[in-house]
Structures are given as C-alpha cells and as structure tokens.
Amino acid sequence: MKKISAILLAVVLFMSTCAFADTLIMGTNAAFPPYEFYEDGVIVGIDAEIAAAICEKLGYDLEILDMDFGGLISAVASGKIDFAMAGMTKTPEREQSVNFTVTYATGVQSIIVPENSPITCLDDLYAENAGYKIGVQQGTTGDIYCTDDFGPDNVLQFLTGADAVAALVVGKVDCVIIDNNPAKAFVDANEGLKLLETDYSEEEYAIAIALDNTELLSRIDAALEELIADGTIAEIVAYYIPVEE
Ligand code: ARG
C-alpha cells in the first residue's frame, strides 16, 4: 500500500513539474526561411530548432511569438519576450540595447533580381544615376546599409522579407537585398528570379537577451556552446541547408 502511494506521489510530482515547467518566450519574425518560417501553421526552421534544443537542455518549455522584426529589440529590452532569435545580426548599435550570445551562424547580404535584370553585380547599384529601387525588410541590416549607401529615396521598406520579394515579382522594385540563405530560399520558391552573390556586409547571427538578464545569457551561452561542440547545431543547419552536390 505504502509503495503504491509513494509511486502515486512520484507521478503527481512529475506531472506537476511538467505542467509548470517554466516557459521561455522567444520572439522572431517568421518569414525568413530557412531560419524561421511556417510549415502547416507551425513555426519551424534553424532558429526554432536550435531554440528548442537550448530549452530542452535548460529544462524550459519554449513558446515562439511571431512579430515585426523591427520590434524585436525593444520587446527583449522591455521583457515582453525572454530572447529574440531571428537570424539576427550582432551589431554595435543593437548591443547598446541588448546582450548577444555567442555566434551560431553567419550570413552575408545578397541581391535578388529578375532573371532578365540589367543588374549583374553590386557595383551596378552604385553606378552614377543608376537610381534602382531596392526592396528591403524594414529594420534589418540590409535596410540600414542600403539606406546609408543608396539613400532613403532608393530604398523601399517592407514588413517582411517575403513582402519585399513579392514586390520584386510584380516589378515594384528592381532588386531585393537580404541575407544569403533566405535569398536562396526565396529564389527557389519563385519563378523567374536569380541570386547575385556579394560580399556586401558579412554578418554574425546571435540570440539577443535583455541587458539585465545576465543569468539567462550565461545559461543560454553554455547550452549553445555545448550544442555547437557536440554537432547538434551543424546537424540542424545541414537539415535545412542541404549541401549542394
Ligand atoms: N540578419 C539581418 C538583421 O539582423 C536580417 C534578419 C531578418 N530576420 C528575420 N527573421 N526576418 O538585420
């Protein structure tokens, strides 16, 4: 009898820890394949899976909130979300408002153009009187660098990368500048587009955490480093970005 109640107690305790496991809220902008995108109504991708692996290691449940990219840093800073993971580049400006973990991936800005575009390389955008209209996702590094280099009149900002690409497809912009892996995914998903590789801004992706939440920062850093060392991150990346033969 005693044994049964001990087992029952253990089961109840186990269930209550499951039900009440702390949840970490991740903010992202889920129109950025292969890092975050919807599949059958669920947010999947490299970032979603790495976040799940981190939470599993640290004993948290994970909840993912989809929001505007431009709102992520302030959502982290105000504590509305516990961390932002969105193929987000570590920049000195953002580091004024949040802390970043170790880097888990790198990216480089690429140009998407229609197949028959007169734009053949980055330099074409700088040519005198070029005046090309460049589509970007609002608040991203692509937006910030293009606005600096080509002036606000030549840069059209869209709420998501997918919206910028949709504008390119219907000819509202002449090209889209966005991180290389999403650029590849958008080109694969849309007829008549091609990718121009560039070395325009090489960037490091990291997870953003509130400046005062240094405890979470060190726990997530430790988990990330283990997942990098044991090959889990490489496995997740290889699943979403198969190496071309
Ligand atoms: N790497 C770029 C940046 O940090 C673009 C990231 C956009 N991410 C997204 N999930 N939409 O600004």
XYZ file of C-alpha atoms and ligand atoms in Angstrom:
257
model
C 0.000 0.000 0.000
C 2.770 2.380 1.047
C 4.616 1.567 -2.128
C 1.578 2.453 -4.255
C 1.096 5.815 -2.601
C 4.804 6.571 -3.000
C 4.511 5.775 -6.700
C 1.351 7.885 -6.954
C 3.086 10.775 -5.212
C 6.031 10.494 -7.599
C 3.677 10.507 -10.594
C 1.797 13.557 -9.311
C 5.057 15.388 -8.601
C 6.380 14.512 -12.036
C 3.174 15.700 -13.706
C 3.193 18.956 -11.816
C 6.792 19.702 -12.776
C 5.831 19.003 -16.394
C 2.758 21.205 -16.232
C 4.586 24.012 -14.512
C 7.944 23.849 -16.257
C 8.975 27.434 -16.806
C 8.443 28.759 -20.271
C 10.873 30.899 -22.235
C 9.273 33.170 -24.808
C 11.235 33.601 -27.996
C 10.388 36.454 -30.351
C 11.041 36.090 -34.051
C 9.819 37.207 -37.449
C 8.774 34.045 -39.210
C 9.069 34.956 -42.893
C 12.784 34.278 -43.111
C 13.395 30.748 -44.390
C 15.389 28.609 -43.599
C 15.827 30.275 -40.176
C 12.125 30.726 -39.353
C 9.034 30.115 -41.428
C 5.637 28.473 -41.224
C 5.056 24.845 -42.134
C 1.466 23.624 -41.656
C 0.759 26.569 -39.378
C 3.760 25.906 -37.125
C 6.949 27.987 -36.955
C 9.900 25.786 -37.930
C 13.438 26.392 -39.158
C 17.016 26.535 -37.930
C 16.330 29.108 -35.197
C 13.164 27.380 -33.961
C 15.020 24.053 -33.666
C 18.118 25.483 -32.021
C 15.877 27.309 -29.532
C 14.010 24.067 -28.807
C 17.318 22.258 -28.225
C 18.514 25.018 -25.865
C 15.247 24.962 -23.908
C 15.326 21.200 -23.643
C 18.851 21.344 -22.231
C 17.903 24.028 -19.728
C 14.559 22.443 -18.747
C 12.246 25.110 -20.140
C 9.200 24.934 -22.361
C 9.503 27.080 -25.465
C 6.876 29.444 -26.795
C 7.512 31.302 -30.056
C 5.944 34.699 -30.755
C 5.879 35.954 -34.344
C 6.268 39.732 -34.539
C 7.632 42.551 -36.690
C 11.409 42.309 -36.989
C 11.751 45.987 -36.108
C 10.035 45.425 -32.749
C 12.231 42.568 -31.537
C 14.990 44.532 -29.807
C 12.570 46.667 -27.790
C 10.488 43.570 -26.931
C 13.644 41.979 -25.495
C 14.698 45.156 -23.684
C 11.249 45.613 -22.108
C 10.992 41.964 -21.036
C 7.972 41.191 -23.245
C 9.977 38.277 -24.629
C 12.866 36.407 -22.998
C 15.030 36.357 -26.105
C 14.958 37.213 -29.780
C 16.222 34.722 -32.316
C 15.622 35.752 -35.891
C 18.752 35.306 -37.980
C 19.608 38.456 -36.108
C 22.957 40.075 -36.777
C 25.061 41.177 -33.847
C 25.712 44.908 -34.405
C 27.307 47.549 -32.147
C 24.088 49.634 -32.331
C 21.900 46.748 -31.145
C 24.474 45.960 -28.450
C 23.580 49.302 -26.855
C 20.130 47.867 -26.023
C 20.633 44.084 -25.638
C 23.305 41.483 -24.977
C 24.138 38.895 -27.609
C 25.094 35.266 -27.053
C 27.926 33.569 -28.886
C 27.514 33.434 -32.656
C 25.723 30.359 -34.010
C 25.685 31.157 -37.765
C 26.930 33.683 -40.288
C 25.291 35.446 -43.198
C 26.136 37.801 -45.983
C 23.806 40.193 -47.804
C 22.812 39.024 -51.295
C 20.914 40.616 -54.171
C 17.817 39.033 -55.714
C 16.939 40.209 -59.247
C 14.595 39.091 -62.020
C 16.347 36.698 -64.431
C 16.481 39.331 -67.195
C 17.662 42.176 -64.930
C 20.282 44.690 -66.135
C 21.730 44.488 -62.607
C 24.569 41.948 -62.719
C 26.579 42.800 -59.611
C 26.629 45.043 -56.575
C 28.669 47.704 -58.390
C 25.799 48.264 -60.843
C 23.767 49.652 -57.945
C 26.447 52.278 -57.275
C 26.731 53.413 -60.924
C 26.035 57.095 -61.412
C 22.325 57.865 -61.909
C 21.559 54.145 -61.503
C 18.546 55.035 -59.378
C 17.486 51.418 -58.931
C 14.713 50.819 -56.402
C 15.917 48.411 -53.769
C 13.476 46.390 -51.639
C 14.485 45.503 -48.075
C 12.923 44.240 -44.871
C 12.345 47.141 -42.527
C 14.800 47.454 -39.651
C 17.225 44.815 -40.928
C 20.907 45.321 -41.578
C 20.089 45.180 -45.319
C 17.752 48.150 -44.779
C 20.254 50.100 -42.672
C 23.227 49.579 -45.033
C 21.239 50.202 -48.237
C 19.660 53.365 -46.838
C 23.152 54.593 -45.889
C 24.696 53.700 -49.238
C 21.901 54.454 -51.726
C 19.746 56.997 -49.869
C 16.206 56.605 -48.499
C 14.593 57.541 -51.834
C 16.013 54.439 -53.482
C 15.136 52.025 -50.695
C 11.620 50.626 -50.227
C 10.997 49.041 -46.845
C 8.651 46.077 -46.391
C 7.369 44.485 -43.219
C 8.802 41.060 -44.113
C 11.431 39.732 -46.490
C 8.670 37.748 -48.182
C 6.743 41.003 -48.840
C 9.858 42.583 -50.398
C 10.232 39.573 -52.687
C 6.523 39.721 -53.635
C 7.077 43.367 -54.679
C 10.042 42.285 -56.805
C 7.963 39.612 -58.527
C 5.412 42.229 -59.629
C 8.091 44.754 -60.623
C 7.581 47.318 -57.851
C 11.305 47.180 -57.008
C 14.346 46.355 -59.163
C 16.064 44.108 -56.650
C 15.862 42.890 -53.053
C 18.817 42.915 -50.706
C 18.582 40.324 -47.958
C 20.657 37.686 -46.155
C 22.013 34.945 -48.451
C 20.218 31.853 -47.150
C 16.751 33.457 -47.127
C 17.626 34.901 -50.550
C 18.299 31.369 -51.852
C 15.042 30.105 -50.362
C 13.057 32.963 -51.959
C 14.690 32.398 -55.360
C 13.891 28.669 -55.154
C 10.282 29.404 -54.238
C 9.617 31.961 -57.023
C 9.883 31.505 -60.789
C 11.978 33.982 -62.747
C 14.305 35.237 -60.014
C 18.031 34.783 -59.582
C 20.618 35.414 -56.929
C 23.689 37.628 -57.179
C 26.259 36.689 -54.560
C 28.081 39.613 -52.959
C 30.480 40.289 -50.164
C 28.296 43.204 -49.108
C 28.479 43.012 -45.316
C 29.405 39.731 -43.673
C 27.417 39.222 -40.500
C 27.244 37.041 -37.389
C 23.921 35.776 -36.074
C 23.333 35.569 -32.327
C 20.495 35.475 -29.795
C 19.513 38.781 -28.156
C 18.781 38.863 -24.401
C 17.924 41.780 -22.084
C 20.964 43.633 -20.720
C 19.970 42.946 -17.109
C 19.260 39.238 -17.642
C 22.871 38.122 -17.449
C 21.903 34.865 -15.755
C 19.843 33.749 -18.752
C 22.610 34.958 -21.062
C 25.198 32.735 -19.429
C 22.866 29.734 -19.282
C 21.933 30.059 -22.962
C 25.572 30.645 -23.898
C 26.604 27.480 -22.067
C 23.848 25.454 -23.764
C 24.692 26.887 -27.196
C 28.371 26.121 -26.780
C 27.564 22.516 -25.901
C 25.233 22.214 -28.895
C 27.920 23.652 -31.170
C 30.589 21.327 -29.719
C 28.502 18.146 -29.978
C 27.493 18.812 -33.584
C 23.767 19.403 -32.917
C 23.803 22.866 -34.488
C 25.639 21.597 -37.570
C 23.068 18.805 -37.901
C 20.140 21.245 -37.719
C 21.772 23.555 -40.280
C 22.534 20.629 -42.618
C 18.882 19.541 -42.466
C 17.609 22.960 -43.552
C 20.511 23.870 -45.861
C 21.483 20.660 -47.613
C 24.942 20.901 -49.183
C 24.585 21.161 -52.944
C 26.213 18.330 -54.876
N 20.362 39.491 -40.411
C 19.520 40.617 -40.669
C 19.452 41.514 -39.445
O 19.751 41.100 -38.395
C 18.132 40.239 -41.105
C 17.355 39.390 -40.151
C 15.901 39.273 -40.507
N 15.295 38.224 -39.753
C 14.001 37.832 -39.822
N 13.625 36.803 -39.095
N 13.158 38.420 -40.570
O 19.068 42.641 -39.516
